Short mmCIF file of C-alpha atoms and ligand atoms in Angstrom, two decimals:
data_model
loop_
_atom_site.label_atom_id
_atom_site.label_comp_id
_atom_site.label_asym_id
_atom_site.label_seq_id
_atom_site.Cartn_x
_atom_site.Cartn_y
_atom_site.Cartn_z
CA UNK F 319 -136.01 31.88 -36.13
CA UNK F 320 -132.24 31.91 -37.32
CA UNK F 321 -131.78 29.69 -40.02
CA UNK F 322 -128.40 27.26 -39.83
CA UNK F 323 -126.97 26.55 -42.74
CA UNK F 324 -124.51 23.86 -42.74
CA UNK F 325 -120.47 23.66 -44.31
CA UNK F 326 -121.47 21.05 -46.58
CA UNK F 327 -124.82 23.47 -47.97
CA UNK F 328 -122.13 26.22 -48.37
CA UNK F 329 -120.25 24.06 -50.33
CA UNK F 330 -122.49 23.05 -52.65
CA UNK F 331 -124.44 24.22 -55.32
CA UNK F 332 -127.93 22.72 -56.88
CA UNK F 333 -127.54 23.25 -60.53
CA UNK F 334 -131.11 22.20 -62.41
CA UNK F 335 -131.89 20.09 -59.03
CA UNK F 336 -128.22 18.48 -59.21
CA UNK F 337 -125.71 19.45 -56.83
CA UNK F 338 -121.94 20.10 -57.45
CA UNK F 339 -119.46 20.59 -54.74
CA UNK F 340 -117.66 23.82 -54.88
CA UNK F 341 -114.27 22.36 -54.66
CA UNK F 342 -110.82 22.95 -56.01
CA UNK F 343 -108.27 20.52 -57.72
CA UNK F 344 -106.22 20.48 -54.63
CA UNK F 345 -109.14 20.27 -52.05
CA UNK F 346 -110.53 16.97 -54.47
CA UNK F 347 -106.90 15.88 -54.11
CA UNK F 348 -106.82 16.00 -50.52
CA UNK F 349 -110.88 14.82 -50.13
CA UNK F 350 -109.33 11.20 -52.53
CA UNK F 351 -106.48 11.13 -49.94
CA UNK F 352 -108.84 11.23 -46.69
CA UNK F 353 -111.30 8.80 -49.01
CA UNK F 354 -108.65 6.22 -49.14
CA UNK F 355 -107.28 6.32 -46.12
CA UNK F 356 -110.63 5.50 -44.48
CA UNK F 357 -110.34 2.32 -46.27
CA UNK F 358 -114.14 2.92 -47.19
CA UNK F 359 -115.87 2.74 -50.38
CA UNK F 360 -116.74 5.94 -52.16
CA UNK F 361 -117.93 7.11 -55.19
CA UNK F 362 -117.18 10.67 -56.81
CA UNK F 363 -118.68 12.26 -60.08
CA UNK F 364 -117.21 14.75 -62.27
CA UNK F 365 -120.84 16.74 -63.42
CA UNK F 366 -120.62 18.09 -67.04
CA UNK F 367 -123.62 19.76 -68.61
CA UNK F 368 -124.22 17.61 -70.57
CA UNK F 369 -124.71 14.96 -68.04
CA UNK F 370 -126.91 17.51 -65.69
CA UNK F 371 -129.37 17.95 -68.99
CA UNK F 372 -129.24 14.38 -69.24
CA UNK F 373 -130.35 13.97 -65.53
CA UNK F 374 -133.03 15.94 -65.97
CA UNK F 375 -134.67 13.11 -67.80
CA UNK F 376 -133.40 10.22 -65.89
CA UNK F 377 -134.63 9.87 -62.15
CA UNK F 378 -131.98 6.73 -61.78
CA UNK F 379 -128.90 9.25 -62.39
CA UNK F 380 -130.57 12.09 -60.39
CA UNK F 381 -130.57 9.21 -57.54
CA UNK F 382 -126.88 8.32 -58.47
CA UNK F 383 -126.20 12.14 -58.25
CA UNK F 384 -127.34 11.99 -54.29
CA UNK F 385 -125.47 9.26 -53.51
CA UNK F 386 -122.06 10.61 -54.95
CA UNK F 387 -119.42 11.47 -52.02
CA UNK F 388 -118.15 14.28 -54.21
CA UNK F 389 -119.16 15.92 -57.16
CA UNK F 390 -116.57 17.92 -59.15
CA UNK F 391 -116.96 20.79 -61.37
CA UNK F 392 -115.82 18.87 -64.78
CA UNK F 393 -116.71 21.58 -67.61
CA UNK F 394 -116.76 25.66 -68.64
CA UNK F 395 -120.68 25.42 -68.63
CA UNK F 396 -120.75 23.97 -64.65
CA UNK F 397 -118.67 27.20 -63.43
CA UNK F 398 -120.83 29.41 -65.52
CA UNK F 399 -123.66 28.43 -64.24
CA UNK F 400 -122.58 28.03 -60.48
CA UNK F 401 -121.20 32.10 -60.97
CA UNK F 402 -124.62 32.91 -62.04
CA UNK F 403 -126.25 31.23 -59.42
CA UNK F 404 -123.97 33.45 -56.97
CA UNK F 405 -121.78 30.86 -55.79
CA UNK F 406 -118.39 30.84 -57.86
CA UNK F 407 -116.23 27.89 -58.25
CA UNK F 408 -112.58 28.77 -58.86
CA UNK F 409 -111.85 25.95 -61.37
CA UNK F 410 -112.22 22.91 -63.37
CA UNK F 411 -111.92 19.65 -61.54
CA UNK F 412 -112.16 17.69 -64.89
CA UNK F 413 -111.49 13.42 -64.98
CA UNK F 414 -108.92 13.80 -67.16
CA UNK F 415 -106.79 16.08 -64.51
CA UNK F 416 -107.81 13.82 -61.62
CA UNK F 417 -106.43 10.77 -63.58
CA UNK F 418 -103.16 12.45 -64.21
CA UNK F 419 -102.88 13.73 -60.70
CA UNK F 420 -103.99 10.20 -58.97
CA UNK F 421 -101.04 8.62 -61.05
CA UNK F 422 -98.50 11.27 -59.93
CA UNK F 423 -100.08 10.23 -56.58
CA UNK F 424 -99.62 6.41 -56.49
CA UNK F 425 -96.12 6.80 -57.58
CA UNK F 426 -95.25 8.13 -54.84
CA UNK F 427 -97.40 6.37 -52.32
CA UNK F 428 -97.91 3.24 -54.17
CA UNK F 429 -101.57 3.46 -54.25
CA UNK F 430 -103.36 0.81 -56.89
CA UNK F 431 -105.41 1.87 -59.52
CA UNK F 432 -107.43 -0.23 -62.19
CA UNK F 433 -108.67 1.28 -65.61
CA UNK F 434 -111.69 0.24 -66.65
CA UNK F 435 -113.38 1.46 -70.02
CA UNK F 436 -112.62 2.24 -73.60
CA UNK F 437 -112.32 0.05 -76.99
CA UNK F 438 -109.96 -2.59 -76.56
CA UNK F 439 -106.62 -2.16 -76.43
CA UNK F 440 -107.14 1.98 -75.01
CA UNK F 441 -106.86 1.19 -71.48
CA UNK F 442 -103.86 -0.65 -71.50
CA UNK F 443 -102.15 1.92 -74.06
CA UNK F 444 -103.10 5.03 -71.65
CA UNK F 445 -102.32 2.72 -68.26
CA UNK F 446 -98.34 2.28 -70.35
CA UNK F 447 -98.24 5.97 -71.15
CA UNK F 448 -98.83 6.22 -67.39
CA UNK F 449 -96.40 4.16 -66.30
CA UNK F 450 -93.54 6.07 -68.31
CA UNK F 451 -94.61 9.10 -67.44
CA UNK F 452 -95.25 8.25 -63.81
CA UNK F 453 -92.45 5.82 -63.38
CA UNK F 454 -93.37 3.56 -60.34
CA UNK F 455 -97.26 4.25 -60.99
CA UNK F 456 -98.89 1.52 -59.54
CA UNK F 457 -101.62 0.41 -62.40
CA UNK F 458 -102.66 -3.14 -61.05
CA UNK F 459 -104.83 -4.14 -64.31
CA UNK F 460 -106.90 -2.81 -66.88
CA UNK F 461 -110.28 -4.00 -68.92
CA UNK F 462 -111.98 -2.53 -71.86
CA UNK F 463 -115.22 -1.10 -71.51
CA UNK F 464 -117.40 -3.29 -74.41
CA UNK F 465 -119.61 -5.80 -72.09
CA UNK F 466 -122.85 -6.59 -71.82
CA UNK F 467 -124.64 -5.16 -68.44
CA UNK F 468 -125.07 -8.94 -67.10
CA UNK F 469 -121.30 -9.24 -67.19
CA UNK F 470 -121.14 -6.37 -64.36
CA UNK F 471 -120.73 -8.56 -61.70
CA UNK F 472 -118.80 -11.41 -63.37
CA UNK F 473 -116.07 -8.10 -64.58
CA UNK F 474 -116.27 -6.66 -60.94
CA UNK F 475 -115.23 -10.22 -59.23
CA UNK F 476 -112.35 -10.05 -61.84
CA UNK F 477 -111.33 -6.51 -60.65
CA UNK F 478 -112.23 -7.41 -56.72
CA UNK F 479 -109.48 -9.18 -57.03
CA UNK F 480 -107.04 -6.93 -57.33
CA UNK F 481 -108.41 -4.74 -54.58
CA UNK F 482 -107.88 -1.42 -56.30
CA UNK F 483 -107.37 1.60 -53.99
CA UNK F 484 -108.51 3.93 -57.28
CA UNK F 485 -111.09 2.72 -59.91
CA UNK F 486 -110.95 4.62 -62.68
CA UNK F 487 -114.42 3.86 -65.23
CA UNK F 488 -114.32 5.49 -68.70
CA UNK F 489 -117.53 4.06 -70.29
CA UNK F 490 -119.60 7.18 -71.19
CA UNK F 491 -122.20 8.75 -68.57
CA UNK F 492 -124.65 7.39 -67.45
CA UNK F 493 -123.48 3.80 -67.53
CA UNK F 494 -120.23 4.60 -65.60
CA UNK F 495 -122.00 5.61 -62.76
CA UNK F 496 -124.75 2.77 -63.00
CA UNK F 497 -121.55 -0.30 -62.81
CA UNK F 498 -119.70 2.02 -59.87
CA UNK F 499 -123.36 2.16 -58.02
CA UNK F 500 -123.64 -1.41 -58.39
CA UNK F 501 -120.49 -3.24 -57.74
CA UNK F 502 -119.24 -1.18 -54.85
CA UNK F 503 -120.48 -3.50 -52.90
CA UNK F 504 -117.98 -6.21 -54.53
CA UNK F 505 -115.03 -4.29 -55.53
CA UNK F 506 -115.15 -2.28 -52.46
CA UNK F 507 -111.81 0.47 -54.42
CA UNK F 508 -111.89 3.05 -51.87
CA UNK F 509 -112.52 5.95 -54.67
CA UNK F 510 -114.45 5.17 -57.84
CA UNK F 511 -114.65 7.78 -60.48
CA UNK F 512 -116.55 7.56 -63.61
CA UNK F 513 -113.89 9.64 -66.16
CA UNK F 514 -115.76 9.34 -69.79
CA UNK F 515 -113.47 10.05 -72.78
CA UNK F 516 -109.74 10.17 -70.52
CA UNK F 517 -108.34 7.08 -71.35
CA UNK F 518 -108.91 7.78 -75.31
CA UNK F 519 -107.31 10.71 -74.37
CA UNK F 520 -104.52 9.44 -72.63
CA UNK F 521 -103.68 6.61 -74.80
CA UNK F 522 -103.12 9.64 -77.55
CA UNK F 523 -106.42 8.35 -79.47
CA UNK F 524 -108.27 11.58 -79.34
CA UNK F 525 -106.27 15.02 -78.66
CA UNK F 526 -106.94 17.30 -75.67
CA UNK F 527 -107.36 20.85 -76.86
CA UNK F 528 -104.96 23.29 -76.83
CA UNK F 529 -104.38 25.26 -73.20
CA UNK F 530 -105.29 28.39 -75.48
CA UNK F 531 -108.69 26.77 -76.44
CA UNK F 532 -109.74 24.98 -73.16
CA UNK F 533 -108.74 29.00 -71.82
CA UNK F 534 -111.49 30.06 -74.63
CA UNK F 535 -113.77 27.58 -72.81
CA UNK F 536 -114.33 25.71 -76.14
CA UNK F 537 -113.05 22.38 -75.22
CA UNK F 538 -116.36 21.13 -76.17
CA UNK F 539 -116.54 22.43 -80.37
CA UNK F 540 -112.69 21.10 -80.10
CA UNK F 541 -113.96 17.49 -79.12
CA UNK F 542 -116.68 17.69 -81.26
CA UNK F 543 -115.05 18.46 -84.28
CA UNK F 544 -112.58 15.61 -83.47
CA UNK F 545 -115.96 13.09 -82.54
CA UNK F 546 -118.74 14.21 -84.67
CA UNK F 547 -120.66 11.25 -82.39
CA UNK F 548 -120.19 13.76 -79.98
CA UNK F 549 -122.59 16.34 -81.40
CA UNK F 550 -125.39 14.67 -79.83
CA UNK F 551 -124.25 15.68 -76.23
CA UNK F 552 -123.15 18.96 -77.70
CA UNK F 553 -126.88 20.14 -78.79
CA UNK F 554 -127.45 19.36 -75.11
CA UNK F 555 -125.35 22.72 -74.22
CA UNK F 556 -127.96 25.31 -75.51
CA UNK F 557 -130.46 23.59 -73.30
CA UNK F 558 -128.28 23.75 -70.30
CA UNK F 559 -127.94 27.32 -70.84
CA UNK F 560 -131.55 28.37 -71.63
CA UNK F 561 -132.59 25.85 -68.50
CA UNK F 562 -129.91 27.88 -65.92
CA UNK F 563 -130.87 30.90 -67.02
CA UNK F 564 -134.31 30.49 -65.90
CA UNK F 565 -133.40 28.75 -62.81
CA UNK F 566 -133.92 30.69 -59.87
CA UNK F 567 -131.40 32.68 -58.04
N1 LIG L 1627 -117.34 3.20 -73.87
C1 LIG L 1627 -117.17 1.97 -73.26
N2 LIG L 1627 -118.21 1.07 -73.29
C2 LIG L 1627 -119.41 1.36 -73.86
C3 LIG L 1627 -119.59 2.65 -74.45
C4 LIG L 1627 -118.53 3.55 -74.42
O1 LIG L 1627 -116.11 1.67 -72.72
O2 LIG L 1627 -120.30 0.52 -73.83
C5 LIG L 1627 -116.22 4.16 -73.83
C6 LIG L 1627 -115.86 4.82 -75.13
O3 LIG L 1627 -115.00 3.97 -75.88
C7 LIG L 1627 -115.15 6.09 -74.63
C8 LIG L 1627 -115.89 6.39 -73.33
O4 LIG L 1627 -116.61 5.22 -73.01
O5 LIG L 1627 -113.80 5.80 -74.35
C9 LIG L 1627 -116.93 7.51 -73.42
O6 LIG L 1627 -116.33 8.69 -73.67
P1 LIG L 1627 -117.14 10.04 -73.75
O7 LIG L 1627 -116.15 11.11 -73.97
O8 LIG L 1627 -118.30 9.89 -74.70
O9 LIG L 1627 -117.69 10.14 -72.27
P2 LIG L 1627 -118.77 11.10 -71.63
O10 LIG L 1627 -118.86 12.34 -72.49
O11 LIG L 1627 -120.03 10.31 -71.60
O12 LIG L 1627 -118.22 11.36 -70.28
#
């Protein structure tokens, strides 16, 4: 018996159980476009390691995982592993990049975005440094991301309102996810991307690295020496490793 295997199998690939679409910046770019003009609801992830060692204990975001429309390859230890599986992924697709590339987007086509996430104050900093660099970016609102779980709904009425095209959640993984899982039914943004640290990052709160270090593949030790907090998901790294080495091929 011939086995089929299907585009969207050849696509992919399972990392620790968790699958990760094999796509480019320019292919997620033109998957966002198709996602929008649908006028659909959908829901992307950008998988880090840390957040695929997380999974591994948490059946809710291995169920958020299958549910995702697209999953991008968002860090060094994601294309390693997919190259030692046997099934290479040319590059980073990282939040941060798809951010910066949606608002180059919506100036141009007017799309609406809405930032969600971050201390207060961050979003609406990084949504203005946006704006000027982006002139004619179409940022329709922004919220910070300090509220209660029972507030979900109340906060996604508030942003319903607006009918984003883009929703853009920086609250830390997993409860990104969670609040896009849950309120797509109400907000209904045609693409809704949970994008952790970016709008610290944007706002000019916390410092990308260097090109020369994220080249190194050591954005990780940069952000951790810049967010000790961070260590935490760093010691999850040596798991990730040890765990996709004996995965098998
Ligand atoms: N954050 C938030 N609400 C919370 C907890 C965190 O908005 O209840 C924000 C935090 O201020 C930061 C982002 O979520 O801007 C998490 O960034 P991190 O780089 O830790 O994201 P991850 O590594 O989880 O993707």
């Amino acid at each position: 018996m011939s086995s089929v295997v299907s585009k969207s199998e050849q696509s992919r690939v399972e990392i620790l159980g968790m699958p990760v679409d094999r796509v480019t910046m320019s292919e997620t770019m033109a998957r966002l476009e198709e996602f929008v003009s649908s006028g659909r609801p959908h829901f992307v992830i950008t998988a880090d390691a840390a957040g695929i060692v997380q999974a591994q204990s948490d059946q809710d975001y291995q169920l958020l995982y299958r549910r995702a429309d697209l999953i991008t390859p968002d860090s060094a230890g994601v294309l390693w592993a997919a190259k030692r599986l046997g099934k290479p992924m040319s590059e980073r697709v990282s939040g941060v990049d798809i951010v910066d590339r949606v608002c180059a987007l919506s100036a141009d086509t007017g799309d609406s975005i809405f930032f969600l996430g971050a201390a207060p104050g961050v979003a609406e900093l990084a949504a203005e440094k946006m704006r000027l660099k982006y002139p004619g970016c179409n940022i329709v609102g922004t919220r910070n991301g300090y509220f209660p779980a029972e507030s979900d709904r109340v906060v996604a009425a508030e942003i319903a309102e607006l009918d984003p095209d883009f929703l853009f959640v920086a609250m830390g993984i997993p409860r990104q996810e969670k609040f896009i899982l849950d309120t797509m039914p109400i907000i209904k943004a045609r693409v809704s991307i949970g994008v952790g640290g970016t709008f610290d990052v944007f706002s000019g709160k916390v410092k990308r690295a260097p090109v020369i270090i994220q080249k190194l593949k050591l954005e990780w030790l940069w952000r951790t020496l810049q967010n000790p907090s961070k260590l935490s998901k760093t010691k999850l790294l040596p798991k990730f490793v040890l765990l996709v080495l004996k995965q098998k091929r």
